[in-house]
XYZ file of C-alpha atoms in Angstrom:
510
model
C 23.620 18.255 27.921
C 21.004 16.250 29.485
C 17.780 15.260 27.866
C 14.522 16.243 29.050
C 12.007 13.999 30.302
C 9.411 15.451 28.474
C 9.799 16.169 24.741
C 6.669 17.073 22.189
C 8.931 18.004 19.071
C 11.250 15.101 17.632
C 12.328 14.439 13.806
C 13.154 10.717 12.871
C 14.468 9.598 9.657
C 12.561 6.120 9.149
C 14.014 3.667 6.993
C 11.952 0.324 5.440
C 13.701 -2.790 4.565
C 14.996 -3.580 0.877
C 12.532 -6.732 -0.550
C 14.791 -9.507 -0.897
C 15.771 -10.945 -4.430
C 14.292 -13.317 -6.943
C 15.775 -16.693 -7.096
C 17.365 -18.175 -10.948
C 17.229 -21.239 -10.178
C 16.508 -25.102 -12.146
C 14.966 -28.358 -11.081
C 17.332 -30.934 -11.060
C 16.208 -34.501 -10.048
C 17.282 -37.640 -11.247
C 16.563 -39.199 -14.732
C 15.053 -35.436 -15.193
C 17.586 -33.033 -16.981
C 14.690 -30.645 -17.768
C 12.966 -30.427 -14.424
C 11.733 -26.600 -15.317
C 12.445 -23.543 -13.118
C 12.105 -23.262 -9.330
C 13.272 -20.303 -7.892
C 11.207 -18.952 -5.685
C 10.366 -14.725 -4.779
C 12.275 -12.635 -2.525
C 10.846 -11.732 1.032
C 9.069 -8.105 1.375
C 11.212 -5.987 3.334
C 10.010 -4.694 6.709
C 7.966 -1.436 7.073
C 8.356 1.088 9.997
C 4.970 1.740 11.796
C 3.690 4.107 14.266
C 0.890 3.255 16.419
C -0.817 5.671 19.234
C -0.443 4.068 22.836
C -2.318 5.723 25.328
C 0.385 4.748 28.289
C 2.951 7.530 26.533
C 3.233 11.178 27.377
C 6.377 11.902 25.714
C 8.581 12.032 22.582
C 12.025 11.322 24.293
C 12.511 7.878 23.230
C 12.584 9.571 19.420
C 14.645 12.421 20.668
C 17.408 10.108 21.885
C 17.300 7.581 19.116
C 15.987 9.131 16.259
C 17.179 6.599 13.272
C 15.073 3.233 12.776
C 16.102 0.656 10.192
C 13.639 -2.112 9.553
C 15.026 -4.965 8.398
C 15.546 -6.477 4.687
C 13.467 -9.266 3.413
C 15.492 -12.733 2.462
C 15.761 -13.479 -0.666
C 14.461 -16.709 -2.247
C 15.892 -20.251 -2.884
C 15.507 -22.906 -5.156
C 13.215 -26.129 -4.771
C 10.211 -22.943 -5.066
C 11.196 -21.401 -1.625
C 10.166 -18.097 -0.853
C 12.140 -15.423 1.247
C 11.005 -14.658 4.950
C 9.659 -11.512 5.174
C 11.675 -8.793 6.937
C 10.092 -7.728 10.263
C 7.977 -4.653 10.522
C 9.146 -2.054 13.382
C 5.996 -0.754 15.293
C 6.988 2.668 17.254
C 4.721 3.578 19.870
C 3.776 7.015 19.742
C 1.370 9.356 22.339
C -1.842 10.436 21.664
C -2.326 13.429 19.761
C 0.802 13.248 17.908
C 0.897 14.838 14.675
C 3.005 13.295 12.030
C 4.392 15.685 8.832
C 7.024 15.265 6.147
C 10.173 17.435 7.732
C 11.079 18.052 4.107
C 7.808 19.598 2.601
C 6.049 20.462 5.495
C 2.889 18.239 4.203
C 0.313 17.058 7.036
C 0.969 13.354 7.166
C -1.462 11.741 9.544
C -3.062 12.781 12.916
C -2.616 9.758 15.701
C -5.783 10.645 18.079
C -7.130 7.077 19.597
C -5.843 4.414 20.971
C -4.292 1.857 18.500
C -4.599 4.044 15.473
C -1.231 3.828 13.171
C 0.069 5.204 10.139
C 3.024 2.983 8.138
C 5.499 5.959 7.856
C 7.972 3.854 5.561
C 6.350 1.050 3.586
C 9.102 -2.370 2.479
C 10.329 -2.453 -0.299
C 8.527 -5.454 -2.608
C 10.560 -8.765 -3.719
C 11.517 -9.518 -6.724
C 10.227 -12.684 -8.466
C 12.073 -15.705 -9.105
C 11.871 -17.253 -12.485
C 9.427 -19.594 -11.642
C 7.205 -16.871 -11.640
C 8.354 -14.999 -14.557
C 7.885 -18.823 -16.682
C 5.742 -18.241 -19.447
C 4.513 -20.380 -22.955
C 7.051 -17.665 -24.463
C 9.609 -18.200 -22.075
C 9.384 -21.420 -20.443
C 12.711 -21.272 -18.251
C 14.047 -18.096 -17.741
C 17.774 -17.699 -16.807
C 16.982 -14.681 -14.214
C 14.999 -12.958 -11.894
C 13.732 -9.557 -10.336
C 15.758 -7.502 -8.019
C 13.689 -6.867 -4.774
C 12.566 -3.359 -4.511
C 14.471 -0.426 -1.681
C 12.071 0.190 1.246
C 11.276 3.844 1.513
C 13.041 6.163 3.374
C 11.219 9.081 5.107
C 12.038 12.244 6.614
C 9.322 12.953 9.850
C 8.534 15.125 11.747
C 6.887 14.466 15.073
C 4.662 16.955 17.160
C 2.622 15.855 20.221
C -0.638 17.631 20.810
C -1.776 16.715 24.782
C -5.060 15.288 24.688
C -6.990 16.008 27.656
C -10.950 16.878 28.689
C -10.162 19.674 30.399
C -7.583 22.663 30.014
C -6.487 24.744 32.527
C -5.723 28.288 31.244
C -4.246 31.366 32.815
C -1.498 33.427 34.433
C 1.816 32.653 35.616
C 1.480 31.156 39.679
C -2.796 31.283 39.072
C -2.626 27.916 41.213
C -3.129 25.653 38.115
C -1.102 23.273 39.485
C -2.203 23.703 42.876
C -5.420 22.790 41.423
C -4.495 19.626 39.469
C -2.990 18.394 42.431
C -5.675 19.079 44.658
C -7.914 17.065 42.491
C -5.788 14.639 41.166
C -2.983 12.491 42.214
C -0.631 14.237 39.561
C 2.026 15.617 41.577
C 3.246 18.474 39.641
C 6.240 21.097 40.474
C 4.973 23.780 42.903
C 6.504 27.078 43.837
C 5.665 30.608 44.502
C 7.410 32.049 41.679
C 6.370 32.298 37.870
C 6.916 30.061 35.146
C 7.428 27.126 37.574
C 5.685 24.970 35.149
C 7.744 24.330 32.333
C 5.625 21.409 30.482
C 2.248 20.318 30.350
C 0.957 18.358 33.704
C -1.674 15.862 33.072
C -4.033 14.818 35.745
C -6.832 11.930 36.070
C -10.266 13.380 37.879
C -12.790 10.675 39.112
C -15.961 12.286 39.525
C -18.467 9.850 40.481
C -18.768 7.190 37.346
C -16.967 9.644 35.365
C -13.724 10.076 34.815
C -11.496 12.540 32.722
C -7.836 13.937 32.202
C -7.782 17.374 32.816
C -4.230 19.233 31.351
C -2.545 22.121 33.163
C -0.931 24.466 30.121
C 2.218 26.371 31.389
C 1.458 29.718 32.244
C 0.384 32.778 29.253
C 0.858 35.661 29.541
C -0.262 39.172 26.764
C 1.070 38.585 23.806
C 1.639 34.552 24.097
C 0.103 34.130 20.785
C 2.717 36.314 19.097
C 5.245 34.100 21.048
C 5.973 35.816 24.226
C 6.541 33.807 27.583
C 5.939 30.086 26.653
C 3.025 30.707 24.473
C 4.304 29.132 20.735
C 5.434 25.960 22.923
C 2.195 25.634 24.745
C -0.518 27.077 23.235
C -1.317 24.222 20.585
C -1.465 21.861 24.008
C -4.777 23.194 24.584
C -6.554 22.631 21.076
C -7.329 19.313 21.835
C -8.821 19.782 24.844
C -12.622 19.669 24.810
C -13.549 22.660 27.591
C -11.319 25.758 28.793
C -11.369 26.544 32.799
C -10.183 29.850 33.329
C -8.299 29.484 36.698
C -7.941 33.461 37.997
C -5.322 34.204 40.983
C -8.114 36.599 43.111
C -4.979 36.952 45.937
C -2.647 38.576 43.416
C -0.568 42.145 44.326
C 0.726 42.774 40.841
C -0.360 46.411 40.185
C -3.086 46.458 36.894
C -3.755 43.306 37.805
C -7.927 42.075 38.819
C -9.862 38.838 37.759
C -12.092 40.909 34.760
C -8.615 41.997 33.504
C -6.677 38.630 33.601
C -10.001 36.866 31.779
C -9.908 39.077 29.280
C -6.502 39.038 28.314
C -6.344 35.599 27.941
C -9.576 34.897 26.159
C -7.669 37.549 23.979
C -4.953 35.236 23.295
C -6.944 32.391 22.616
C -9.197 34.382 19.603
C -5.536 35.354 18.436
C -4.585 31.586 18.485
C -7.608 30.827 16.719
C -9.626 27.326 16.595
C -10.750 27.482 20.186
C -14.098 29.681 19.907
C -16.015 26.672 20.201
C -15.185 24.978 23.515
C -17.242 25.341 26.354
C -15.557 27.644 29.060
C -15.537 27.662 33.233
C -14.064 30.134 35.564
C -12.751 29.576 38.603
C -12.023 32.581 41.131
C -9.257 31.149 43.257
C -7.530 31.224 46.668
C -11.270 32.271 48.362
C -8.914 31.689 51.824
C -7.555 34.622 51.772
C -9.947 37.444 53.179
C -9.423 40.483 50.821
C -9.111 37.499 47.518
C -13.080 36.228 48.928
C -14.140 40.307 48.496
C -13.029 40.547 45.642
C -14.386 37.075 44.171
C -17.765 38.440 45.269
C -17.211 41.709 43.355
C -16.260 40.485 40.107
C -18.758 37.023 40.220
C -21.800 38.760 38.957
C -20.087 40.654 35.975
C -18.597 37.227 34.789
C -21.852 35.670 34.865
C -23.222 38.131 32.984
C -20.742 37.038 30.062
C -23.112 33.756 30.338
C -20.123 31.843 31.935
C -20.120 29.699 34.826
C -18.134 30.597 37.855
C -16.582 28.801 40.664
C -14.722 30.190 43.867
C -12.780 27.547 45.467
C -9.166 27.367 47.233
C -6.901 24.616 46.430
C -4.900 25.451 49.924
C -8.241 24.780 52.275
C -10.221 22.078 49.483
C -12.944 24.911 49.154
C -15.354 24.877 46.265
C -13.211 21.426 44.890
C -15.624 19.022 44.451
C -18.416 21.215 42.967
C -15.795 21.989 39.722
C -14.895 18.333 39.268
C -18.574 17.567 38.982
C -18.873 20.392 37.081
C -16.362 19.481 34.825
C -17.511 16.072 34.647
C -20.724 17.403 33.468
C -19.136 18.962 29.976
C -16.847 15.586 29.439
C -20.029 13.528 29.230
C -22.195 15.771 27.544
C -19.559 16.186 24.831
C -18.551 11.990 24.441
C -22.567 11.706 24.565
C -22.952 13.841 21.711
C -19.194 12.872 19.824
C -19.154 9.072 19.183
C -15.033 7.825 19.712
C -12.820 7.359 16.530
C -12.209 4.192 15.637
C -8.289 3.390 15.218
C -7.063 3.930 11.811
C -4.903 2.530 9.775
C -2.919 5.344 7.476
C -0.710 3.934 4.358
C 1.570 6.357 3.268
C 1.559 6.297 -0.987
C 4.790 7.791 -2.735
C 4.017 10.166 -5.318
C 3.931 8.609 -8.789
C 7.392 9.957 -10.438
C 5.102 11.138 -13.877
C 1.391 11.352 -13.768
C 0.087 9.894 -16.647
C -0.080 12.099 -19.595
C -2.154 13.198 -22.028
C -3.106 10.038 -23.450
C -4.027 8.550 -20.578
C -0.224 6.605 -20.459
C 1.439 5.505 -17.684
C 4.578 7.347 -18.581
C 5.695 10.402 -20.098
C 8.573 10.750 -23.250
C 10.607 13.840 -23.157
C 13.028 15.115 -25.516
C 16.306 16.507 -24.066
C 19.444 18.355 -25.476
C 21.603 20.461 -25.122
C 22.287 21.507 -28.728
C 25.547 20.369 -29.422
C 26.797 16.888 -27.437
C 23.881 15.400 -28.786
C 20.245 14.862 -27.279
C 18.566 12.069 -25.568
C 14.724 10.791 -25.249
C 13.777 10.704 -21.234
C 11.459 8.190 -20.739
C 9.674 8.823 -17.193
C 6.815 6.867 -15.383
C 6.218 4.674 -11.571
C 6.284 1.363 -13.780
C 9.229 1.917 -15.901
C 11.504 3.461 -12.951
C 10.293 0.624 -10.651
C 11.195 -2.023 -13.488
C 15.047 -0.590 -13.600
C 15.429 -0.807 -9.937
C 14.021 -4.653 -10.718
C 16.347 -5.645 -13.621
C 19.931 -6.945 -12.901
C 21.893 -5.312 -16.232
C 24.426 -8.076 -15.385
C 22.017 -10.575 -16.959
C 21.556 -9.911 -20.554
C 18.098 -12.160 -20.677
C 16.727 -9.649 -17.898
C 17.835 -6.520 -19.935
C 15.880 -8.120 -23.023
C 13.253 -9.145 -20.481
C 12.792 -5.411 -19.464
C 12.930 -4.364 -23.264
C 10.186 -6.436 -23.416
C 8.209 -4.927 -20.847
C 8.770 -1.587 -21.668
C 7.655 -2.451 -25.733
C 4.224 -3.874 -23.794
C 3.471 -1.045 -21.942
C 4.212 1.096 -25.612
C 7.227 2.783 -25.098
C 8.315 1.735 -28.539
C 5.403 3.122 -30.279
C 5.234 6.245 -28.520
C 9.104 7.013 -29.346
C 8.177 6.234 -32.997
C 5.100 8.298 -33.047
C 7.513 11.408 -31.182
C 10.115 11.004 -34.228
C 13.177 8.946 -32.922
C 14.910 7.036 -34.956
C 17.553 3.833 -34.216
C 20.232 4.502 -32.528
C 18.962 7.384 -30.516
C 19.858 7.406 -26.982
C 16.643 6.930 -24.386
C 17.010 7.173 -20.657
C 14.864 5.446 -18.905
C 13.897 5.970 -14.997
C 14.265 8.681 -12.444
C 17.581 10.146 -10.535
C 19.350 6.830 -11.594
C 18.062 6.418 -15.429
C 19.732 3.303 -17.416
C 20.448 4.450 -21.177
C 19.864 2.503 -23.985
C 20.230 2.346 -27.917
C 16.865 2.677 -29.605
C 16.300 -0.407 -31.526
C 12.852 -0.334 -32.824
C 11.322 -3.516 -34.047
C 13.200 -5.813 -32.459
C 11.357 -8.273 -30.582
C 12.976 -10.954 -27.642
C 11.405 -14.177 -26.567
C 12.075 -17.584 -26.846
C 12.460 -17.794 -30.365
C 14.953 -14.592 -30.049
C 17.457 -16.529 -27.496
C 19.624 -18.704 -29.301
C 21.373 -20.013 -26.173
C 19.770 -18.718 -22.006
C 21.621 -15.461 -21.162
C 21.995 -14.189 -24.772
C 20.449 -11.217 -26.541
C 21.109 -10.200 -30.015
C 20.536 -6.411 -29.087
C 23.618 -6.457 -26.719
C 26.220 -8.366 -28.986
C 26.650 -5.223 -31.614
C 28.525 -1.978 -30.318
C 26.092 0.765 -29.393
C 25.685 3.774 -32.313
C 25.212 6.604 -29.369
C 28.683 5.087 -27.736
C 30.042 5.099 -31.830
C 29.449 8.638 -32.808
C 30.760 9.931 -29.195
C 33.814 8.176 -29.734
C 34.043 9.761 -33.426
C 32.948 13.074 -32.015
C 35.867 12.645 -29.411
C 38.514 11.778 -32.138
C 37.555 14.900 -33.823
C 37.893 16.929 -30.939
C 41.351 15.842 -30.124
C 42.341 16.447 -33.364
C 41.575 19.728 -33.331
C 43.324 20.317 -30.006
C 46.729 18.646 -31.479
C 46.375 20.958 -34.385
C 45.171 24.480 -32.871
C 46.501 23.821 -29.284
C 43.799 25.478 -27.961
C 40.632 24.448 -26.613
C 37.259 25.972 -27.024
C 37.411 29.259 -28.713
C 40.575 30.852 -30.382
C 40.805 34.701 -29.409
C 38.891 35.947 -32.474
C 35.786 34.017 -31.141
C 35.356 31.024 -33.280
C 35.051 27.567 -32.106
C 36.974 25.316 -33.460
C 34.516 23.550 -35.016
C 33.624 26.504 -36.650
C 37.393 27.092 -37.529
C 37.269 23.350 -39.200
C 34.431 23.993 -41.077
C 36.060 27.163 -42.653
C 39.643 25.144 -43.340
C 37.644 22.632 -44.984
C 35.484 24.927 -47.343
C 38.686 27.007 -48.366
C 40.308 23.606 -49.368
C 36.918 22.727 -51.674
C 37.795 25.717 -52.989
C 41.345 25.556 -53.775
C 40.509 22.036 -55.272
């Protein structure tokens, strides 16, 4: 199927760059065996920007390629080198587009001006090499940080024409007639409705002013409620700063007259909503036909009397032309006169922390979770903690004491304490991918805890939590073996419950 030249919907999945890892590395020079750390910090990945250029009309260069990857940052080197950064992707965007999260709906950012941007998916962070992480504690650490995954986001994109003037009204009114006639957009023409199947945008010069004036595709009664092109179309126009009302005065379609088609579709707009404020014009077209020139004359009084201003012009013979685009100059300066520009923004898109900070005022939250019978475990949750997992290679067992560390700082420890756990308890710590570990309270690491770099006397002893699962596992084969059944025997009693019962009898017996 082919693609459209003109698209104002897309969705594109933007993806930042991972940082790039810290660098474990030692200063070796001659006649100096302890030279001291020098490993240097990972690169930040790249982000994925969009910025508003004012050259663009379209989405289609989304709509064919709608995955971008920004690249990774490098990771760092020894002799105290740092990682590149990875390279940020700028996407150029058109004015007025609107920017939302496809996944919650949320408003994200609305691009109006030229050069304003919003960073959509921000890089991920490096990690820091362990001449960084050197301390009086820890004066050459054998690791480093893992550099953070960029964010990945789910857009949608909506375009929004931005234009001075709109051009409102039936199917085949001569809208486009009229753009072209004042404008060297050369839009589709034809004497049949609906010819205009996207938005035609045209640039007036009116003496020192000039202006874009937008031709919406036709409305027609009940556009607002979806009808015709009207959901498509209608939200082209909310951006534009004054309404012209072009009326066809030459048409045959029976109920049809200019009072009639003005009033149903200032009708529609109300229904739209968010449009009562803009100025509004009307212009009584195709004046070159004789009976269409009566009629203008007719119905020209009653419309002033509304307190609108009226035009009759034809676009065929150039009538009436260059007293609108004056006209319509007129309300585009008064309107920048009395609305200073935007200046560009700059929009930073901020993940939402994964806890708020509770009660306390703590930067994580402790919650205790069961489910009655395997055993229960204590969920540590928080932006700092779950961003310190993603940082800590568990392959290192000087980073997992490092992070034990950390987490005892920020007073984790305490806080299990104070909730009632006791050693050996299992605590998860993170998000989606938690890490578990053994609660060892007490137990401090530093230098004077590391007998030898890469040790850590809390991972050389087997883990209780992994003990009593194993014993709980024994039992529960056992039982199988014995009963040959699994779960419940048909009278309804677990078999734990059946074991407990065997073993009281025998106390009994005894």
């Amino acid at each position: 199927m082919a693609i459209p030249s003109f698209v104002d919907r897309a969705t594109l999945l933007a993806v930042a760059g991972k940082g790039g890892d810290g660098c474990a590395s030692v200063r070796r020079e001659k006649f100096k065996p302890l030279g001291g750390p020098d490993g240097g910090n990972g690169g930040r990945g790249g982000s994925v920007i969009l910025r508003v250029d004012p050259q663009l009309t379209t989405l289609v260069d989304y709509h064919r390629q709608s995955v971008r990857k920004a690249t990774p940052g490098q990771a760092g080197k020894g002799d105290d080198l740092n990682g590149a950064n990875g390279e940020d992707i700028v996407l150029m965007v058109p004015d007025g587009t609107v920017v939302t999260d496809a996944q919650t709906g949320e408003l994200l950012a609305d691009l109006t001006g030229a050069g304003a941007e919003i960073v959509a998916a921000a890089g991920g962070r490096g990690g820091l090499g362990n001449t960084a992480l050197a301390s009086s504690a820890r004066k050459a650490p054998g690791f480093a940080l893992l550099g953070e995954e960029g964010e990945e986001r789910k857009i949608s994109l909506e375009l929004k024409v931005v234009a001075d003037i709109g051009l409102v009204g039936f199917p085949s009114a001569g809208k486009s007639s009229l753009i072209a006639a004042i404008s060297r957009a050369r839009p589709r023409i034809a004497d049949y409705p609906f010819t205009t199947l996207v938005p035609n945008l045209g640039v007036v010069v009116a003496g020192e002013t000039t202006y874009t004036v937008a031709d919406v595709p036709g409305l027609i009664p009940g556009a607002s409620q979806g009808k015709g092109l009207g959901f498509d179309f209608l939200r082209h126009i909310e951006r534009c700063r004054a309404l012209v009302h072009v009326i066809d005065c030459a048409t045959y379609e029976p109920g049809r007259d200019p009072i009639t088609d003005l009033d149903v579709i200032e009708a529609e707009l109300r229904a739209h909503g968010g449009l009562e404020d803009r100025p509004r014009m009307v212009v009584l077209n195709k004046v070159d036909v004789p009976d269409a020139a009566e009629l203008a004359e007719m119905v020209r009084p009653e419309i002033e009397a509304r307190g609108l201003r009226v035009f009759e012009i034809s676009t065929k013979s150039g009538a009436g032309l260059t007293g609108l685009k004056f006209a319509m100059a007129q309300v585009v300066e008064e309107h920048r006169q009395n609305t200073p520009a935007p200046e560009p923004a700059r929009v930073v898109l901020r993940p939402t922390p994964v806890e708020r900070r509770g009660a306390k005022g703590k930067e994580f939250t402790i919650a205790r979770q069961g489910d009655g019978e395997g055993g229960f475990l204590w969920r540590v949750k928080g932006e700092k903690p779950t961003r310190w997992v993603a940082q800590t290679n568990f392959n290192n067992q000087e980073a997992v004491g490092y992070l034990s560390d950390r987490l005892n700082r920020l007073g984790v420890e305490d806080e299990l304490l104070e909730l009632g756990a006791v050693a050996g308890d299992a605590v998860a710590v993170g998000g989606d991918d938690a890490v578990i570990f053994d609660f060892a309270p007490q137990v401090q690491s530093g230098a004077e805890l590391l007998s030898r770099r890469g040790e850590d006397q809390r991972l050389d002893h087997e883990r209780p939590s992994a003990v009593r699962r194993r014993a709980e596992d024994k039992e529960y084969h056992e039982a199988r073996d014995s009963y040959g059944v699994v779960g419940r025997d048909p009278e309804g009693r677990s078999w734990r419950a059946r074991l407990a019962e065997e073993s009281a009898r025998d106390d009994d017996e005894r």
